[in-house]
Amino acid sequence: MLKKMKAGPSPPGERWQDGVWLLAALFLSGAGLWTVERGISWDHFRLFLTHFHFCFLLGALLIAALLFIAEAIRVQVILHLVGESLPLGRALQVALSTAFALGITPFGVGGPPVQTYLLKRSGIPLEKSLTVAATQAAWTVGFFVPVLPLVVKVGYGKTAGREELFLILFGLTWLAFLTACCYLLVTRPHLVYILTFKLTGILPPGLVPRRRFLARRVMGEWLRLSRTVKLIFNSGAAAILKVTLWTAVIWGALFVMGPLLLLGLGVHTSWLVLIARQIVIYFIISTVPLPGGSGLAELGAATVFRPLLPGSLLPGFIAAWRFFTYYLQLLVGGPILWYSLRSGQRVP
């Protein structure tokens, strides 16, 4: 017990709770697929495979590979903005491990700690590792702010129901609140001290004398983080544009997967409308605390693809769509995260 206490907390991904989240994600995803047509069987998958043209399978795999590589390159680009570098192989290892942690935790909260931990092990200073995680999360989520009003109009026009509009409005309000909080904390670091001091008031009486020390320590770490964040915004429009473009590539790879798989079934439809509706669905599931949006993602996909496919093909199609946009990152990222946490060597 003493040795375990001295060793400190377990690295992200080594706790038994992580396995529970993975099982929960898979269970919810299976329940979502079952609910699509009030039951699912192997006949649904067999029927889908019978009608699917497998030349499009190669295209889906290439797009999935592009998604993984784009994630790794975006990590490299952000590191370059703060004066650090990482080989592509190691960046890919970090990106895939992070994708796995994002996919099995509610709101993706496991992603940033895993990414920060692996970057720190790769020799990146802690404050810069935190900056990479914060910048990546901000660009990924911030994608929705400028495009959401447009895609609602393109994808739904006047057909969006009150429930969809309420969820969209709630999500936009939540994003605006988080953005305002982050801006205040970066530009007013003393607020971090005040906030930490107030929150530590709930500590046991014996720890209260250390409140000021803890508040100063947290404020010091946040000051270092804010300085590196400012480095990014002072890098110029061209540098920031690179992060934005690679973020667009990542989202684009996700959103073209559905139309591509439809082509594999011989279904031709407006890609613009289909992508717009997928963006709305992705935004809605990102505001719900489910691991990987499991369950809700399958149901949301059913609302998008149901008008285009017969009921007999819909469960198999959604399973294939979910495989390339979600299950694959678990299958690839999980073993890589396991290897990353147990290997003391860096990937060249």
Short mmCIF file of C-alpha atoms in Angstrom, two decimals:
data_model
loop_
_atom_site.label_atom_id
_atom_site.label_comp_id
_atom_site.label_asym_id
_atom_site.label_seq_id
_atom_site.Cartn_x
_atom_site.Cartn_y
_atom_site.Cartn_z
CA MET A 1 0.00 0.00 0.00
CA LEU A 2 2.82 2.38 0.94
CA LYS A 3 4.59 1.77 -2.36
CA LYS A 4 1.37 2.45 -4.25
CA MET A 5 0.86 5.73 -2.38
CA LYS A 6 4.39 6.85 -3.11
CA ALA A 7 3.99 6.01 -6.75
CA GLY A 8 1.22 8.60 -7.03
CA PRO A 9 -1.99 8.40 -9.01
CA SER A 10 -2.29 6.04 -11.94
CA PRO A 11 -1.77 7.51 -15.41
CA PRO A 12 -4.90 8.14 -17.47
CA GLY A 13 -6.23 4.91 -18.97
CA GLU A 14 -4.83 2.57 -16.28
CA ARG A 15 -7.79 2.70 -13.89
CA TRP A 16 -10.56 0.12 -13.79
CA GLN A 17 -13.14 2.89 -14.28
CA ASP A 18 -11.87 3.34 -17.84
CA GLY A 19 -12.95 -0.21 -18.66
CA VAL A 20 -16.37 0.51 -17.21
CA TRP A 21 -16.75 3.56 -19.47
CA LEU A 22 -15.77 1.48 -22.49
CA LEU A 23 -18.36 -1.17 -21.67
CA ALA A 24 -20.96 1.54 -21.08
CA ALA A 25 -20.20 3.11 -24.46
CA LEU A 26 -20.53 -0.22 -26.27
CA PHE A 27 -23.73 -1.12 -24.39
CA LEU A 28 -25.37 2.24 -25.13
CA SER A 29 -24.30 2.04 -28.76
CA GLY A 30 -25.80 -1.45 -29.09
CA ALA A 31 -29.00 -0.27 -27.42
CA GLY A 32 -29.18 2.63 -29.86
CA LEU A 33 -28.82 0.28 -32.83
CA TRP A 34 -31.49 -2.03 -31.43
CA THR A 35 -33.88 0.91 -31.00
CA VAL A 36 -33.48 2.11 -34.60
CA GLU A 37 -35.86 -0.56 -35.91
CA ARG A 38 -37.07 -1.92 -32.56
CA GLY A 39 -34.77 -4.87 -32.85
CA ILE A 40 -31.67 -5.87 -34.77
CA SER A 41 -30.43 -9.21 -36.06
CA TRP A 42 -27.67 -10.66 -38.21
CA ASP A 43 -30.09 -10.55 -41.13
CA HIS A 44 -29.85 -6.75 -41.10
CA PHE A 45 -26.07 -6.91 -41.47
CA ARG A 46 -26.25 -9.67 -44.08
CA LEU A 47 -28.74 -7.67 -46.12
CA PHE A 48 -26.57 -4.56 -45.90
CA LEU A 49 -23.45 -6.45 -46.99
CA THR A 50 -25.38 -8.03 -49.87
CA HIS A 51 -26.29 -4.62 -51.30
CA PHE A 52 -23.04 -2.81 -50.51
CA HIS A 53 -20.41 -2.29 -53.25
CA PHE A 54 -17.13 -3.10 -51.54
CA CYS A 55 -15.02 -0.76 -53.66
CA PHE A 56 -16.41 1.98 -51.42
CA LEU A 57 -15.03 0.14 -48.39
CA LEU A 58 -11.52 1.10 -49.50
CA GLY A 59 -12.62 4.73 -49.80
CA ALA A 60 -14.05 4.66 -46.27
CA LEU A 61 -10.81 3.19 -44.90
CA LEU A 62 -8.76 5.87 -46.69
CA ILE A 63 -10.93 8.63 -45.24
CA ALA A 64 -10.57 7.10 -41.75
CA ALA A 65 -6.78 7.04 -42.24
CA LEU A 66 -6.89 10.68 -43.38
CA LEU A 67 -8.80 11.54 -40.21
CA PHE A 68 -6.14 9.95 -38.00
CA ILE A 69 -3.25 11.56 -39.87
CA ALA A 70 -4.94 14.98 -39.84
CA GLU A 71 -5.32 14.73 -36.06
CA ALA A 72 -1.60 14.01 -35.72
CA ILE A 73 -0.58 16.86 -38.05
CA ARG A 74 -2.79 19.28 -36.12
CA VAL A 75 -0.93 18.33 -32.93
CA GLN A 76 2.35 19.05 -34.73
CA VAL A 77 1.07 22.42 -36.00
CA ILE A 78 -0.04 23.56 -32.53
CA LEU A 79 3.27 22.43 -31.02
CA HIS A 80 5.12 24.42 -33.67
CA LEU A 81 3.19 27.54 -32.64
CA VAL A 82 4.52 27.23 -29.07
CA GLY A 83 8.07 26.49 -30.17
CA GLU A 84 8.07 22.69 -29.83
CA SER A 85 8.14 19.77 -32.26
CA LEU A 86 7.21 16.11 -32.34
CA PRO A 87 7.86 13.41 -34.99
CA LEU A 88 4.81 12.39 -36.99
CA GLY A 89 4.90 8.83 -35.62
CA ARG A 90 4.80 10.03 -32.02
CA ALA A 91 2.15 12.65 -32.84
CA LEU A 92 0.02 9.92 -34.43
CA GLN A 93 0.42 7.77 -31.32
CA VAL A 94 -0.71 10.69 -29.12
CA ALA A 95 -3.63 11.52 -31.43
CA LEU A 96 -4.97 7.95 -31.58
CA SER A 97 -4.61 7.45 -27.82
CA THR A 98 -6.44 10.73 -27.24
CA ALA A 99 -9.20 9.71 -29.67
CA PHE A 100 -9.78 6.53 -27.67
CA ALA A 101 -10.01 8.44 -24.37
CA LEU A 102 -12.35 10.98 -25.95
CA GLY A 103 -14.58 8.21 -27.23
CA ILE A 104 -15.16 6.39 -23.95
CA THR A 105 -15.74 9.28 -21.52
CA PRO A 106 -18.74 11.63 -21.13
CA PHE A 107 -18.22 14.94 -22.93
CA GLY A 108 -14.82 13.51 -23.98
CA VAL A 109 -13.32 14.66 -20.67
CA GLY A 110 -10.74 11.86 -20.74
CA GLY A 111 -9.09 13.14 -23.92
CA PRO A 112 -7.19 16.23 -22.66
CA PRO A 113 -5.61 14.48 -19.61
CA VAL A 114 -4.39 11.58 -21.78
CA GLN A 115 -3.03 13.95 -24.41
CA THR A 116 -1.30 16.13 -21.82
CA TYR A 117 0.20 13.11 -20.07
CA LEU A 118 1.60 11.60 -23.28
CA LEU A 119 2.97 14.93 -24.53
CA LYS A 120 4.67 15.49 -21.18
CA ARG A 121 6.24 12.03 -21.42
CA SER A 122 7.49 12.99 -24.87
CA GLY A 123 9.48 15.88 -23.41
CA ILE A 124 7.00 18.70 -24.00
CA PRO A 125 6.80 21.09 -20.99
CA LEU A 126 3.61 20.78 -18.96
CA GLU A 127 2.27 24.26 -19.74
CA LYS A 128 2.77 23.71 -23.48
CA SER A 129 1.20 20.25 -23.30
CA LEU A 130 -1.82 21.83 -21.61
CA THR A 131 -1.90 24.51 -24.30
CA VAL A 132 -2.01 21.90 -27.07
CA ALA A 133 -4.93 20.13 -25.38
CA ALA A 134 -6.79 23.40 -24.71
CA THR A 135 -6.24 24.74 -28.24
CA GLN A 136 -7.29 21.49 -29.88
CA ALA A 137 -10.47 21.30 -27.78
CA ALA A 138 -11.29 24.97 -28.44
CA TRP A 139 -10.87 24.64 -32.22
CA THR A 140 -12.76 21.36 -32.36
CA VAL A 141 -15.79 22.63 -30.42
CA GLY A 142 -15.53 26.18 -31.71
CA PHE A 143 -16.10 24.85 -35.23
CA PHE A 144 -19.82 24.74 -34.49
CA VAL A 145 -20.21 28.41 -33.54
CA PRO A 146 -19.85 30.00 -37.01
CA VAL A 147 -21.31 27.15 -39.09
CA LEU A 148 -24.29 26.00 -37.04
CA PRO A 149 -26.79 28.73 -38.02
CA LEU A 150 -25.93 28.16 -41.70
CA VAL A 151 -26.21 24.36 -41.60
CA VAL A 152 -29.55 24.52 -39.79
CA LYS A 153 -30.86 26.61 -42.67
CA VAL A 154 -29.28 24.40 -45.34
CA GLY A 155 -30.10 21.06 -43.72
CA TYR A 156 -33.55 21.71 -42.37
CA GLY A 157 -34.78 25.03 -43.69
CA LYS A 158 -38.12 25.61 -41.99
CA THR A 159 -38.56 21.97 -40.96
CA ALA A 160 -36.46 22.06 -37.80
CA GLY A 161 -38.71 21.26 -34.84
CA ARG A 162 -38.85 23.09 -31.55
CA GLU A 163 -36.86 20.33 -29.81
CA GLU A 164 -33.96 20.62 -32.27
CA LEU A 165 -34.00 24.41 -32.05
CA PHE A 166 -34.04 24.29 -28.24
CA LEU A 167 -31.05 21.92 -28.13
CA ILE A 168 -29.15 24.04 -30.63
CA LEU A 169 -29.87 27.23 -28.67
CA PHE A 170 -28.85 25.52 -25.43
CA GLY A 171 -25.60 24.30 -26.99
CA LEU A 172 -24.74 27.72 -28.42
CA THR A 173 -25.42 29.37 -25.05
CA TRP A 174 -23.24 26.80 -23.30
CA LEU A 175 -20.41 27.33 -25.81
CA ALA A 176 -20.65 31.11 -25.41
CA PHE A 177 -20.51 30.73 -21.61
CA LEU A 178 -17.43 28.48 -21.75
CA THR A 179 -15.71 30.82 -24.22
CA ALA A 180 -16.36 33.82 -21.98
CA CYS A 181 -15.06 31.96 -18.91
CA CYS A 182 -11.87 30.86 -20.68
CA TYR A 183 -11.28 34.38 -21.97
CA LEU A 184 -11.66 35.86 -18.49
CA LEU A 185 -9.40 33.27 -16.90
CA VAL A 186 -6.68 33.81 -19.51
CA THR A 187 -6.83 37.61 -19.45
CA ARG A 188 -7.52 37.92 -15.68
CA PRO A 189 -5.32 35.29 -13.96
CA HIS A 190 -6.06 36.74 -10.50
CA LEU A 191 -9.60 35.37 -10.92
CA VAL A 192 -8.06 31.88 -10.84
CA TYR A 193 -6.58 32.66 -7.43
CA ILE A 194 -9.90 33.97 -6.10
CA LEU A 195 -11.86 31.05 -7.55
CA THR A 196 -9.43 28.43 -6.17
CA PHE A 197 -9.39 30.11 -2.76
CA LYS A 198 -13.19 30.11 -2.60
CA LEU A 199 -13.57 26.51 -3.80
CA THR A 200 -11.00 25.21 -1.30
CA GLY A 201 -13.25 26.52 1.47
CA ILE A 202 -14.94 23.12 1.39
CA LEU A 203 -11.70 21.38 2.44
CA PRO A 204 -11.46 19.71 5.86
CA PRO A 205 -10.36 22.10 8.66
CA GLY A 206 -6.89 20.58 8.83
CA LEU A 207 -6.18 21.56 5.21
CA VAL A 208 -7.60 25.07 5.34
CA PRO A 209 -4.22 26.72 6.24
CA ARG A 210 -2.87 25.52 2.88
CA ARG A 211 -5.63 27.25 0.90
CA ARG A 212 -3.51 30.26 0.01
CA PHE A 213 -0.54 28.11 -0.99
CA LEU A 214 -2.77 25.98 -3.22
CA ALA A 215 -4.43 29.05 -4.76
CA ARG A 216 -1.02 30.61 -5.52
CA ARG A 217 0.20 27.34 -7.02
CA VAL A 218 -2.85 27.02 -9.29
CA MET A 219 -2.57 30.67 -10.34
CA GLY A 220 1.11 30.18 -11.18
CA GLU A 221 0.34 27.19 -13.40
CA TRP A 222 -2.48 29.10 -15.08
CA LEU A 223 -0.18 32.09 -15.71
CA ARG A 224 2.24 29.82 -17.55
CA LEU A 225 -0.63 28.31 -19.51
CA SER A 226 -2.02 31.74 -20.43
CA ARG A 227 1.41 32.85 -21.67
CA THR A 228 1.62 29.91 -24.06
CA VAL A 229 -1.98 30.49 -25.20
CA LYS A 230 -1.02 34.08 -26.00
CA LEU A 231 1.92 32.74 -28.02
CA ILE A 232 -0.58 31.00 -30.28
CA PHE A 233 -2.70 34.09 -30.80
CA ASN A 234 0.43 36.20 -31.39
CA SER A 235 1.69 33.78 -34.06
CA GLY A 236 -0.15 35.59 -36.81
CA ALA A 237 -3.17 34.86 -38.95
CA ALA A 238 -1.31 32.40 -41.22
CA ALA A 239 -0.29 30.17 -38.30
CA ILE A 240 -3.77 30.18 -36.78
CA LEU A 241 -5.23 29.47 -40.23
CA LYS A 242 -3.22 26.24 -40.37
CA VAL A 243 -4.88 24.98 -37.17
CA THR A 244 -8.27 25.99 -38.57
CA LEU A 245 -7.68 24.24 -41.89
CA TRP A 246 -6.59 20.97 -40.30
CA THR A 247 -9.61 21.13 -38.00
CA ALA A 248 -11.79 21.54 -41.10
CA VAL A 249 -10.10 18.48 -42.66
CA ILE A 250 -10.86 16.43 -39.52
CA TRP A 251 -14.52 17.41 -39.44
CA GLY A 252 -14.78 17.03 -43.21
CA ALA A 253 -13.48 13.46 -43.05
CA LEU A 254 -16.17 12.62 -40.50
CA PHE A 255 -19.02 14.23 -42.40
CA VAL A 256 -18.30 12.75 -45.84
CA MET A 257 -18.36 9.21 -44.45
CA GLY A 258 -22.16 9.03 -44.52
CA PRO A 259 -22.61 10.17 -48.13
CA LEU A 260 -19.79 7.86 -49.24
CA LEU A 261 -21.39 4.81 -47.61
CA LEU A 262 -24.70 5.75 -49.22
CA LEU A 263 -22.99 5.69 -52.60
CA GLY A 264 -21.86 2.18 -51.74
CA LEU A 265 -25.55 1.26 -51.60
CA GLY A 266 -26.28 3.09 -54.84
CA VAL A 267 -28.12 5.94 -53.09
CA HIS A 268 -27.54 9.39 -54.59
CA THR A 269 -28.59 12.45 -52.63
CA SER A 270 -27.51 16.02 -51.92
CA TRP A 271 -24.20 15.84 -50.08
CA LEU A 272 -24.57 19.43 -48.89
CA VAL A 273 -27.91 18.80 -47.17
CA LEU A 274 -26.73 15.48 -45.73
CA ILE A 275 -23.52 16.98 -44.32
CA ALA A 276 -25.46 19.91 -42.87
CA ARG A 277 -27.83 17.56 -41.04
CA GLN A 278 -24.93 15.49 -39.72
CA ILE A 279 -23.31 18.63 -38.31
CA VAL A 280 -26.50 19.41 -36.39
CA ILE A 281 -26.65 15.85 -35.02
CA TYR A 282 -22.98 15.90 -33.99
CA PHE A 283 -23.52 19.19 -32.22
CA ILE A 284 -26.54 17.90 -30.30
CA ILE A 285 -24.80 14.72 -29.12
CA SER A 286 -21.76 16.75 -28.03
CA THR A 287 -23.96 18.54 -25.46
CA VAL A 288 -25.13 15.27 -23.84
CA PRO A 289 -22.93 13.54 -21.19
CA LEU A 290 -22.76 10.13 -22.87
CA PRO A 291 -19.46 8.34 -23.66
CA GLY A 292 -18.87 8.96 -27.34
CA GLY A 293 -22.50 10.07 -27.69
CA SER A 294 -23.32 6.34 -27.73
CA GLY A 295 -26.99 5.55 -28.11
CA LEU A 296 -27.98 9.09 -29.02
CA ALA A 297 -25.59 9.07 -32.00
CA GLU A 298 -27.29 6.00 -33.47
CA LEU A 299 -30.75 7.48 -32.96
CA GLY A 300 -29.66 10.82 -34.39
CA ALA A 301 -28.16 9.10 -37.44
CA ALA A 302 -31.45 7.27 -37.95
CA THR A 303 -33.27 10.61 -38.26
CA VAL A 304 -30.78 11.71 -40.92
CA PHE A 305 -30.60 8.52 -43.02
CA ARG A 306 -34.09 7.02 -42.53
CA PRO A 307 -35.68 9.06 -45.38
CA LEU A 308 -33.04 7.68 -47.77
CA LEU A 309 -33.02 3.97 -46.92
CA PRO A 310 -35.56 1.17 -46.41
CA GLY A 311 -35.97 -0.04 -42.84
CA SER A 312 -34.31 -3.37 -43.62
CA LEU A 313 -31.03 -1.66 -44.62
CA LEU A 314 -31.02 1.12 -41.99
CA PRO A 315 -29.58 -0.77 -38.96
CA GLY A 316 -26.74 -2.29 -40.98
CA PHE A 317 -25.96 1.07 -42.58
CA ILE A 318 -25.85 2.90 -39.23
CA ALA A 319 -23.62 0.16 -37.80
CA ALA A 320 -21.20 0.62 -40.75
CA TRP A 321 -21.32 4.42 -40.42
CA ARG A 322 -20.68 4.16 -36.69
CA PHE A 323 -17.83 1.72 -37.27
CA PHE A 324 -15.88 4.13 -39.47
CA THR A 325 -16.66 7.23 -37.38
CA TYR A 326 -16.40 5.74 -33.88
CA TYR A 327 -15.69 2.02 -33.36
CA LEU A 328 -12.55 2.14 -35.51
CA GLN A 329 -10.95 4.77 -33.29
CA LEU A 330 -11.62 2.53 -30.28
CA LEU A 331 -10.20 -0.56 -32.02
CA VAL A 332 -7.05 1.29 -33.13
CA GLY A 333 -6.66 3.79 -30.31
CA GLY A 334 -7.21 1.40 -27.42
CA PRO A 335 -4.20 -0.87 -28.06
CA ILE A 336 -2.04 2.14 -28.90
CA LEU A 337 -2.96 3.84 -25.61
CA TRP A 338 -2.23 0.60 -23.75
CA TYR A 339 1.17 0.40 -25.46
CA SER A 340 1.89 4.10 -24.85
CA LEU A 341 1.29 3.81 -21.11
CA ARG A 342 3.50 0.75 -20.74
CA SER A 343 6.33 1.59 -23.09
CA GLY A 344 9.12 3.79 -21.86
CA GLN A 345 10.37 4.32 -25.36
CA ARG A 346 9.33 7.02 -27.74
CA VAL A 347 8.14 6.24 -31.21
CA PRO A 348 10.70 7.65 -33.67
#
